[in-house]
Coordinates of C-alpha atoms in Angstrom, one line a residue:
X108 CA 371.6 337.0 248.1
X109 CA 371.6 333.4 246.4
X110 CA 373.8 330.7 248.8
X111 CA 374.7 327.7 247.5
X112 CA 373.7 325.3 249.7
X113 CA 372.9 322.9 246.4
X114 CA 377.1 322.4 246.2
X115 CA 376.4 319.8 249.1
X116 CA 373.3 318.7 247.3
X117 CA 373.1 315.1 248.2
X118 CA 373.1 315.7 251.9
X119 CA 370.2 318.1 251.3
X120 CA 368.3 315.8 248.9
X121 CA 367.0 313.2 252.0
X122 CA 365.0 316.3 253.4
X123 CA 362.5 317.4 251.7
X124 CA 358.9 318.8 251.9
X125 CA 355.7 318.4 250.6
X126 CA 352.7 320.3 251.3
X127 CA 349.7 318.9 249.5
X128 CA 349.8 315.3 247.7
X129 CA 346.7 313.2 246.1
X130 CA 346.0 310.9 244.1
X131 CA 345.0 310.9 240.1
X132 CA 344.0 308.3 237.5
X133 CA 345.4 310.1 234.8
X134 CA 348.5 311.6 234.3
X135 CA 349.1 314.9 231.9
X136 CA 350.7 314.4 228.7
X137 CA 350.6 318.1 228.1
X138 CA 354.1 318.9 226.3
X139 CA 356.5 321.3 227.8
X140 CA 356.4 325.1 227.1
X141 CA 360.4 325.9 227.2
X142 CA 363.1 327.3 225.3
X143 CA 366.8 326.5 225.7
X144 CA 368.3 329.8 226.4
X145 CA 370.6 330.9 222.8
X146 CA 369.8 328.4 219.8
X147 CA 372.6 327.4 217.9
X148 CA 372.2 326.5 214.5
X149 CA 374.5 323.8 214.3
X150 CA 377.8 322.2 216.0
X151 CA 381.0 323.5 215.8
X152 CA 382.9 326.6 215.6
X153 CA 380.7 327.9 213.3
X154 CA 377.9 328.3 215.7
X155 CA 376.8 332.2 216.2
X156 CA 379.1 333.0 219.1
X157 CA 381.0 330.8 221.1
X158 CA 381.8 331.8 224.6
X159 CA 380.5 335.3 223.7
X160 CA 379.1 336.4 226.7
X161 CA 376.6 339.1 227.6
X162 CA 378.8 342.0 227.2
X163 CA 379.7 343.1 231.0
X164 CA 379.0 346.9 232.2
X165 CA 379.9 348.4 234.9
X166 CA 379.4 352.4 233.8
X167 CA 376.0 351.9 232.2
X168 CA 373.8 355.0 232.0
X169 CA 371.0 354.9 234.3
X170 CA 368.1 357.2 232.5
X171 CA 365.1 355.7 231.2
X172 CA 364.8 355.9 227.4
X173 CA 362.4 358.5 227.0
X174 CA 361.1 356.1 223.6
X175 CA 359.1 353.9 225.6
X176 CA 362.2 351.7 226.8
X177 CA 362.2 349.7 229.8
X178 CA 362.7 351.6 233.6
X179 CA 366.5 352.0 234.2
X180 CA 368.0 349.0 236.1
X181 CA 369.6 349.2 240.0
X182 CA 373.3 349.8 239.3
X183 CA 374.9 347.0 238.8
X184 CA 377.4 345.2 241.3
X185 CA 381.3 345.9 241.1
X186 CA 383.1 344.4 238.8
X187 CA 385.0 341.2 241.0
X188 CA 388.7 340.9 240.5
X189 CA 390.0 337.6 238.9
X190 CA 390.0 334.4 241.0
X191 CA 393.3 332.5 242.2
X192 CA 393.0 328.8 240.6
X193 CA 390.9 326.8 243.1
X194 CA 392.5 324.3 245.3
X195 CA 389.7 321.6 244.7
X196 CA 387.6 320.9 241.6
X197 CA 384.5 323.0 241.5
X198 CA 381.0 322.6 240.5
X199 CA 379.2 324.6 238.3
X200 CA 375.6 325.7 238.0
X201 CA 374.9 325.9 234.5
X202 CA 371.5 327.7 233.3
X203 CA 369.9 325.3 230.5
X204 CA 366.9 326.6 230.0
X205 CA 363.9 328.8 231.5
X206 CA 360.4 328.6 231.1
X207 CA 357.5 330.6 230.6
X208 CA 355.2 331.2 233.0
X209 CA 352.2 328.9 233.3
X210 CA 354.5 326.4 231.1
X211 CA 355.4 323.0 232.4
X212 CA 358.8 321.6 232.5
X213 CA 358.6 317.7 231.5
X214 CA 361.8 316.1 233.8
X215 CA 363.1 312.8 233.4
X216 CA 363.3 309.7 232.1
X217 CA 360.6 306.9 231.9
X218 CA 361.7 304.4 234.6
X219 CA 363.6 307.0 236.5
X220 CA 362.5 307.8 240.1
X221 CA 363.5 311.5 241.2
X222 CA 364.0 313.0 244.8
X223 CA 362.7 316.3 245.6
X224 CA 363.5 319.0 248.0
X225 CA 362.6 322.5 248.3
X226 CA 364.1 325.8 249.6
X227 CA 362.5 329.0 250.8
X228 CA 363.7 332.5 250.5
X229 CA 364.3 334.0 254.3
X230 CA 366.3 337.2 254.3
X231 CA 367.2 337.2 250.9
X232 CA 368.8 333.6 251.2
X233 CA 367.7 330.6 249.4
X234 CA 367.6 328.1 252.5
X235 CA 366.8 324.6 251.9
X236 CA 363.6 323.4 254.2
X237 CA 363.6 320.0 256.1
X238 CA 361.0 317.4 256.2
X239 CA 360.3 314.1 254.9
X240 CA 361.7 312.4 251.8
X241 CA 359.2 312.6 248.7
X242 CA 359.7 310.2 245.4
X243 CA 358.4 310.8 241.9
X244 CA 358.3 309.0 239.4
X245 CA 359.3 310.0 236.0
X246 CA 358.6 311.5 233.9
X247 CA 357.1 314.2 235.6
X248 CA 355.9 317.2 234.6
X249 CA 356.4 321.1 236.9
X250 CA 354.4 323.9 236.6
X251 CA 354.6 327.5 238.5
X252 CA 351.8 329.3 239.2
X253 CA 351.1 332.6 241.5
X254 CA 349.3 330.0 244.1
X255 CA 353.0 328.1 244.1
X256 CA 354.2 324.9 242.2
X257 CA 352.6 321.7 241.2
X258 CA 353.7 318.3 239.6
X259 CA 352.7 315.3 238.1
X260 CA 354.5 312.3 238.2
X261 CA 354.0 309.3 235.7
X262 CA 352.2 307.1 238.0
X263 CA 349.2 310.2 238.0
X264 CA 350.7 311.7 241.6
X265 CA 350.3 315.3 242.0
X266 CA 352.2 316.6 244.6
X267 CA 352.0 320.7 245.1
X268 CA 354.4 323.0 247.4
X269 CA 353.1 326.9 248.4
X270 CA 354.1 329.9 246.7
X271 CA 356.7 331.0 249.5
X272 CA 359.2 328.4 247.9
X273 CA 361.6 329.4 245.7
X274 CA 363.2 326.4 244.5
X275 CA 362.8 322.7 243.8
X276 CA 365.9 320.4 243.7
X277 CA 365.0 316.9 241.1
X278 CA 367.7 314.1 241.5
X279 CA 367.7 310.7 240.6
X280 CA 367.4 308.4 243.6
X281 CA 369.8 306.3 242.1
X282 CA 372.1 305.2 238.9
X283 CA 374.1 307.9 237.7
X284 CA 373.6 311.5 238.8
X285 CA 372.1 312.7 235.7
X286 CA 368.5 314.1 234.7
X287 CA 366.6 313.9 231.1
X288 CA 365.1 317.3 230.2
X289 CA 364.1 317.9 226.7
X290 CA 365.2 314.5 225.4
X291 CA 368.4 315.7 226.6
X292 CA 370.5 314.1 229.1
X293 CA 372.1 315.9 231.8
X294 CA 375.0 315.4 234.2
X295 CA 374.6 316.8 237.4
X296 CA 371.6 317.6 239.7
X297 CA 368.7 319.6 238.6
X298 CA 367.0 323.0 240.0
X299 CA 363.6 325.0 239.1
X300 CA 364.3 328.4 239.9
X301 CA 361.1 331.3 240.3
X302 CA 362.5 333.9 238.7
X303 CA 360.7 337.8 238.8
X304 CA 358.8 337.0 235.8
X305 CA 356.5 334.2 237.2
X306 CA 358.2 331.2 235.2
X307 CA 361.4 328.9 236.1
X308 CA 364.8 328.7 235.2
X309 CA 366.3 325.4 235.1
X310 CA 369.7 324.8 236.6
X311 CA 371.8 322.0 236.5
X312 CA 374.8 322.0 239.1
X313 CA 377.8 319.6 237.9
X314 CA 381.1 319.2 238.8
X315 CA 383.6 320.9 236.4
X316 CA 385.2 317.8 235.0
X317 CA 382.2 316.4 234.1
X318 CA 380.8 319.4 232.5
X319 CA 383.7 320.4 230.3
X320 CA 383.7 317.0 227.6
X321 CA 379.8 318.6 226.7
X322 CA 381.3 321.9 226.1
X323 CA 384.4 320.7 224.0
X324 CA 382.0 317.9 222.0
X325 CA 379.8 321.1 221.1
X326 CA 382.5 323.6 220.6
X327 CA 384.5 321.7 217.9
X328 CA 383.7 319.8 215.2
X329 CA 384.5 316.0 215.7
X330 CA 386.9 315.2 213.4
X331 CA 389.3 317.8 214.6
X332 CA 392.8 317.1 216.4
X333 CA 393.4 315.8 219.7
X334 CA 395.1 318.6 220.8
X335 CA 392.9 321.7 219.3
X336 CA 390.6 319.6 221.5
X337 CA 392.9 320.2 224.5
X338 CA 393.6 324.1 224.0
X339 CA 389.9 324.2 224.1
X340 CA 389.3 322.4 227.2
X341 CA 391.6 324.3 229.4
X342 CA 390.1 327.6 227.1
X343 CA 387.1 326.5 228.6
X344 CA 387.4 325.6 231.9
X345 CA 389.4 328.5 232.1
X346 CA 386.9 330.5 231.4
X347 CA 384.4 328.3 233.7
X348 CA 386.1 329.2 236.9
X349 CA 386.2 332.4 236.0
X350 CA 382.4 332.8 236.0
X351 CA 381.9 330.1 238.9
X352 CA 383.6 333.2 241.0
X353 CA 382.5 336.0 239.3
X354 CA 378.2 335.1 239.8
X355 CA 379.1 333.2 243.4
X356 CA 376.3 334.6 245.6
X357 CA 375.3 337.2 243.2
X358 CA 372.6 334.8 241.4
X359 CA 371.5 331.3 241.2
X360 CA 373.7 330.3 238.0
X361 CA 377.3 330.8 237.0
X362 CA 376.7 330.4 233.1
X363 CA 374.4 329.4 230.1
X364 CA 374.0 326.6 227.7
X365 CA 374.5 328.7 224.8
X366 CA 376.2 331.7 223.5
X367 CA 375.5 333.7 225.9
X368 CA 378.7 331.6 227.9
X369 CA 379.8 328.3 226.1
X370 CA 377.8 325.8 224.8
X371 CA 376.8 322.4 226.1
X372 CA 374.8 319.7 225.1
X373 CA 375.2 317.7 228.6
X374 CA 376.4 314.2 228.7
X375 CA 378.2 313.1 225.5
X376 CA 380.1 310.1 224.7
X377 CA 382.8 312.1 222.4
X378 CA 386.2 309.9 222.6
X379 CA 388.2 313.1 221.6
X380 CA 386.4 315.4 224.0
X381 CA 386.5 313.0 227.4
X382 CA 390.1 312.4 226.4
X383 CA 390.7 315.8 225.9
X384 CA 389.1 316.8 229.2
X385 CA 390.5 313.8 231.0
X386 CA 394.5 314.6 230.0
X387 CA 394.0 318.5 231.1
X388 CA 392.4 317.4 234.2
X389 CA 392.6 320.8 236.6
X390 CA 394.6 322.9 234.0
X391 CA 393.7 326.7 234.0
X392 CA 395.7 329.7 232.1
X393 CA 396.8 331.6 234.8
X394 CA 398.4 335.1 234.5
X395 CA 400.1 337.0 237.3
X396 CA 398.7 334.3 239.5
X397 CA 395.1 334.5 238.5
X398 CA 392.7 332.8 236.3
X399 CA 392.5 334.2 233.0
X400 CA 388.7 333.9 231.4
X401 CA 389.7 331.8 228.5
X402 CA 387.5 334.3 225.7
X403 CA 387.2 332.3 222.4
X404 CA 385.6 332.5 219.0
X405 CA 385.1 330.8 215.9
X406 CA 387.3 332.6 213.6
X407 CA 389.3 335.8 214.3
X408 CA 389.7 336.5 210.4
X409 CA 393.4 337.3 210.9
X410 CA 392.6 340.7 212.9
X411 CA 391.7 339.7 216.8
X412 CA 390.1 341.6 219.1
X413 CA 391.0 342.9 223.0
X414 CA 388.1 341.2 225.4
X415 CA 388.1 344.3 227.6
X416 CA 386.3 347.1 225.4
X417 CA 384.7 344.8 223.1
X418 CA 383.2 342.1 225.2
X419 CA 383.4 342.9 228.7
X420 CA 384.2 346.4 230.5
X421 CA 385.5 344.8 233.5
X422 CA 388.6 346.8 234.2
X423 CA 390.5 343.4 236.0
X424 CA 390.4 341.8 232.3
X425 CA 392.7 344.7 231.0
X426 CA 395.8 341.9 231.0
X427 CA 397.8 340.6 228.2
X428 CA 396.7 337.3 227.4
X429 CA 393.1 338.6 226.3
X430 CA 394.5 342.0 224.5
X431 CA 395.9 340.5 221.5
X432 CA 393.7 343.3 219.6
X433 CA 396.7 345.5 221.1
X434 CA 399.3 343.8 219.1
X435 CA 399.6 342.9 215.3
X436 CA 397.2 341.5 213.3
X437 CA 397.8 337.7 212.7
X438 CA 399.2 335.8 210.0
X439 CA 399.1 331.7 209.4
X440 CA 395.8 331.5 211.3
X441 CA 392.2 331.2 209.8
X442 CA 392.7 333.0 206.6
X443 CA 392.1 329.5 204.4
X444 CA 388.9 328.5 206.3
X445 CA 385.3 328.9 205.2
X446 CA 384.9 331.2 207.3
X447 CA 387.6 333.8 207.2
X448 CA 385.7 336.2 205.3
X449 CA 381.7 336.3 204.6
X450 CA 379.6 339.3 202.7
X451 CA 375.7 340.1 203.9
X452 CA 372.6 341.9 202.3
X453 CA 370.4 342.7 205.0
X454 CA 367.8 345.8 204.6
X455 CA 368.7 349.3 206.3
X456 CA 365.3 349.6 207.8
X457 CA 365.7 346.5 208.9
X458 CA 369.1 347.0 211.0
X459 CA 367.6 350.5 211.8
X460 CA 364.6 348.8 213.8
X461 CA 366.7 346.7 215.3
X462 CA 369.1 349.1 216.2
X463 CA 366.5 351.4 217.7
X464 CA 365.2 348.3 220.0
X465 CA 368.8 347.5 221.2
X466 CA 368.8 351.2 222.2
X467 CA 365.5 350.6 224.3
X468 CA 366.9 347.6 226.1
X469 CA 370.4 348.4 226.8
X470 CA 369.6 352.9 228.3
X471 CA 370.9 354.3 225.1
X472 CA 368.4 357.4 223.6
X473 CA 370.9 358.1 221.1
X474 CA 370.3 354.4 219.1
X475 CA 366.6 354.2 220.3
X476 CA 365.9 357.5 218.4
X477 CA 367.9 356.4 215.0
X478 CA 365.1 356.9 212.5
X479 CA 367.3 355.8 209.7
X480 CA 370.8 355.7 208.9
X481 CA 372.2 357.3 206.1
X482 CA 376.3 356.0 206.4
X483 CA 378.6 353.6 208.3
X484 CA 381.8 354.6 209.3
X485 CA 384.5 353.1 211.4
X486 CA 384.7 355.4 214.5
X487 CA 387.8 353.4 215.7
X488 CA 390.1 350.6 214.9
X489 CA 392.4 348.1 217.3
X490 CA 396.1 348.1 216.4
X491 CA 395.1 344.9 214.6
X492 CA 393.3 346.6 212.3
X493 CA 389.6 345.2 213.7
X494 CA 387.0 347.7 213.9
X495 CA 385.7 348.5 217.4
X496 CA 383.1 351.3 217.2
X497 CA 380.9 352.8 214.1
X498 CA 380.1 356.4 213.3
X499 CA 376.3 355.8 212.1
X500 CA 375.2 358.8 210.2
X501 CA 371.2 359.7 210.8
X502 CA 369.0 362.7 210.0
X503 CA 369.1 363.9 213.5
X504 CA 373.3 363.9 214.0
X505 CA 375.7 361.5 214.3
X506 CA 375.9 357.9 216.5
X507 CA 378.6 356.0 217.9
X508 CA 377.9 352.7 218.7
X509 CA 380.8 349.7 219.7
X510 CA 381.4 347.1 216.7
X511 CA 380.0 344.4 219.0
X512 CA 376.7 346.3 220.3
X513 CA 376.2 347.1 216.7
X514 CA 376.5 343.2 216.1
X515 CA 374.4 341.9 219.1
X516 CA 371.6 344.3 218.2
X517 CA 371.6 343.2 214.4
X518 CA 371.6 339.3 215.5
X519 CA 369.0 339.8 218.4
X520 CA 366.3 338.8 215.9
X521 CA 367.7 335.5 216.0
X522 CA 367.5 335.1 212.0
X523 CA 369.9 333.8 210.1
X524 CA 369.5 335.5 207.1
X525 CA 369.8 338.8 208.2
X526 CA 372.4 338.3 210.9
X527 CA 376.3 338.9 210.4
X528 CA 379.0 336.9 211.3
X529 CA 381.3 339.3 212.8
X530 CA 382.0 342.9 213.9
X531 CA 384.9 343.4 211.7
X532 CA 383.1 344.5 208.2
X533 CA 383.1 347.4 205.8
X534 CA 379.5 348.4 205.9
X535 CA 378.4 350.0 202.4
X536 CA 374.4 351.6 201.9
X537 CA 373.1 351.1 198.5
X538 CA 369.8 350.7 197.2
X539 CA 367.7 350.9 200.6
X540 CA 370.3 347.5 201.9
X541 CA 373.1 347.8 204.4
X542 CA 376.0 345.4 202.1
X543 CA 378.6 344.1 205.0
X544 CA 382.0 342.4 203.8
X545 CA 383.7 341.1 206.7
X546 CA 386.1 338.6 208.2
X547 CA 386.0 335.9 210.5
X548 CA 382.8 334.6 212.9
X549 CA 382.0 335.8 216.4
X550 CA 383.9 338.3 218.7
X551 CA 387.5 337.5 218.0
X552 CA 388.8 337.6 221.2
X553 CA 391.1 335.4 222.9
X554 CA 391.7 332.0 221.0
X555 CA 390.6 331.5 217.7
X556 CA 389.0 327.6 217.3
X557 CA 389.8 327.7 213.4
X558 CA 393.3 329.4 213.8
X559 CA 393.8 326.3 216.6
X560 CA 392.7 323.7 214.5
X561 CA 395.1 324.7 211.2
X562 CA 397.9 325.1 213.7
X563 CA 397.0 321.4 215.1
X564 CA 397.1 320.1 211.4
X565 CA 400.6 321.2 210.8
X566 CA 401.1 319.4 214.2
X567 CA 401.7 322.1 216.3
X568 CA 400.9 321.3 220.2
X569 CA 398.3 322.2 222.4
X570 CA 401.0 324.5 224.8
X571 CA 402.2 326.2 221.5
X572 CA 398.7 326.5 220.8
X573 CA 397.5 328.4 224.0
X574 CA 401.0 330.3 224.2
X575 CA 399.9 331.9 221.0
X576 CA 396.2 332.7 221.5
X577 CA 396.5 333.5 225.3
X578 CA 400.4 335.6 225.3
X579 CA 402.1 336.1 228.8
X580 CA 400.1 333.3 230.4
X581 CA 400.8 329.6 231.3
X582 CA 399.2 326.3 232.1
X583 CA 398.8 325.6 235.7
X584 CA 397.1 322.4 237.2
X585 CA 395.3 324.3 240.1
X586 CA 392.9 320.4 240.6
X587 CA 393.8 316.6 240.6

């Protein structure tokens, strides 16, 4: 188990160890092997997925794929109930980026001096490990190795730590709390994470209030309205707490600077966002008493989608506000945007093979051992008309797969091209090419940022706003 001794981080910054340091002439100017964790291709609604989450399983099949796949995974934990709204702002521990391992991570700016501290693993607890201060200068460059971690601060200083420590903590000494990494800055205070493969992940922990005006700037497109910028802050931080609980001692971050969760591009000086985030300060949708996650897409194309079945099997997220794909389908929402309906070409070898490697990762024979696919079906439909499963027909019998899975294994190749916006399509086979005609962009459930923003325009307020997106819940200020 991971604690979270870095919520107090300050107090734990002023001890710190360091097992070897020397001198050296020369400091590396190597650049960084890293990767932020989902790309997305540009800002705004109309990136890939926004808040579209790993899709959550709790009755995953356990047997190896006999194909070749990877060895079935330790069942997973149980699926945690929703949180009460916390009493005090929290902080959240936000993954932004993992390296390879043997890469170096390059961390702050020139001019910048950093604090270090380290933590060992004892009992399956990160612990943080006393001894003296230790000061680099920036920017310095990390690396990981099997013999432990090294680094290299601008002033040529190596310093290196042994293998038994499983975490460095980087803060700036002083100025605002706030580290450079990529050319990025970020609020908060900074973590390399070993993870199992040999490289790092890097963590920043910030409080939620200063997290949430880099998720709204990246979420919406600047010139939208005040209060679209509003729904989506409480959307968001919403949907923050709910993972701050829901990972809390399970591992060493609550969400990702991408797709996988919400995106964030860090500090931003947004006016709309801050004010957005500053007038909603502590406001959560709350339903029976307890946190909704505050699910949200691009478009919805008119037909939304229930979270629990097509983005998460948690059973505690079977509640109103996030089944709309129960009720009706929508009218006056997103049907005049650029995005309410798209078409795509993409080869049928080309979705079979990526079908059949979605089927290795994810313990599912059945898709790993599609050879090719003959037809596309719906399999099932929402009561808003949105397709949730597909019957894919194959030489060797028929396949179910969910609408989503069917969409995350298409757009795992990270290609544009040959990616689709949306589950909800009519897929067609002609001519060796799978042809998809579909509506809206990303998962559809919960609040739709394009449906918000035309509701906005007609001047329509943020609380109308949620009320409609998030039915049966209310706005509660759980943080002043």
């Amino acid at each position: 188990m991971t604690t979270r001794w870095l919520r107090a981080l300050p107090a734990v910054a002023a001890a710190c160890s360091v097992a070897v340091v020397w001198g050296c002439s020369q400091p590396s100017r190597s650049p960084p092997t890293a990767r932020a964790p989902e790309p997305v291709f540009r800002r705004g609604p109309d990136a890939p997925t926004p808040a579209s989450p790993a899709q959550d399983t709790y009755a995953k099949p356990v047997e190896a794929v006999a194909s070749g796949g990877p060895p079935a995974p330790p069942p997973p934990p149980p699926p945690r109930p929703l949180p009460t709204p916390p009493a005090s702002e929290p902080d959240i521990r936000v993954r932004i980026a993992d390296v390879d391992p043997g890469a170096k991570a390059r961390v702050g700016a020139r001019g910048q001096r950093l604090r270090v501290a380290i933590a060992r693993m004892v009992a399956d607890e990160t612990v943080p490990t006393s001894g003296s201060a230790y000061v680099l200068a920036a920017p310095a460059e990390f690396a990981l190795s099997a013999s432990g971690w090294s680094a290299r601060d601008a002033a040529g200083t190596l310093a290196a730590w042994p293998a038994d420590v499983a975490q460095l903590s980087v803060i700036a000494e002083r100025g605002p709390s706030q580290v450079e990494w990529n050319g990025i800055t970020w609020p908060g205070h900074m973590r390399l994470v070993r993870v199992p493969s040999g490289g790092m992940d890097v963590v920043m922990d910030v409080p939620m209030e200063t997290y949430l005006p880099g998720v709204v700037a990246k979420e919406l497109y600047g010139s939208w309205d005040l209060d679209t910028f509003k729904a989506q802050a409480i959307a968001a931080r919403s949907y923050a707490v709910v993972e701050d609980d829901r990972w809390s001692e399970r591992r060493h971050y609550d969400v990702v600077a991408g797709e996988q969760s919400q995106a964030w591009i860090g500090a931003t000086t947004n006016p709309t966002a801050l004010q957005a985030v500053r007038e909603t300060r502590g406001m959560v949708l709350v339903h029976d008493g307890l946190v909704v996650p505050g699910y949200y897409s691009s478009a919805c194309g008119g037909r939304p989608a229930t979270a629990r079945g097509a983005i998460t099997d948690n059973p505690h997220h079977a509640i109103a506000p996030i089944a709309t794909g129960d009720g009706p389908a929508r009218t006056a929402c997103c049907e005049r945007t650029k995005v309410a309906t798209w078409t795509a070409s993409i080869p049928a070898a080309k979705v079979a093979e990526r079908l059949r490697a979605w089927g290795r990762s994810n313990w599912r024979p059945d898709v790993a051992a599609i050879e090719s696919i003959t037809a596309v079906a719906p399999a099932r439909r929402n009561a808003a008309g949105r397709t949730v499963a597909f019957t894919l027909t194959t030489p060797k019998g028929d396949v179910t797969v969910g609408a989503e899975e069917l969409r995350t294994a298409i757009n795992a190749a990270r290609d544009k091209a040959t990616s689709i916006r949306s589950s909800d399509c009519t897929i067609t086979l002609a001519r060796g090419s799978m042809e998809f005609a579909g509506r809206g962009f990303g998962h559809g459930a919960g609040m739709c940022q394009h449906g918000a923003q035309e509701m906005a325009r007609r001047g329509t307020g943020w609380k109308e706003i949620l009320a409609r997106y998030y039915p049966s819940s209310r706005v509660e200020t759980a943080w002043r």
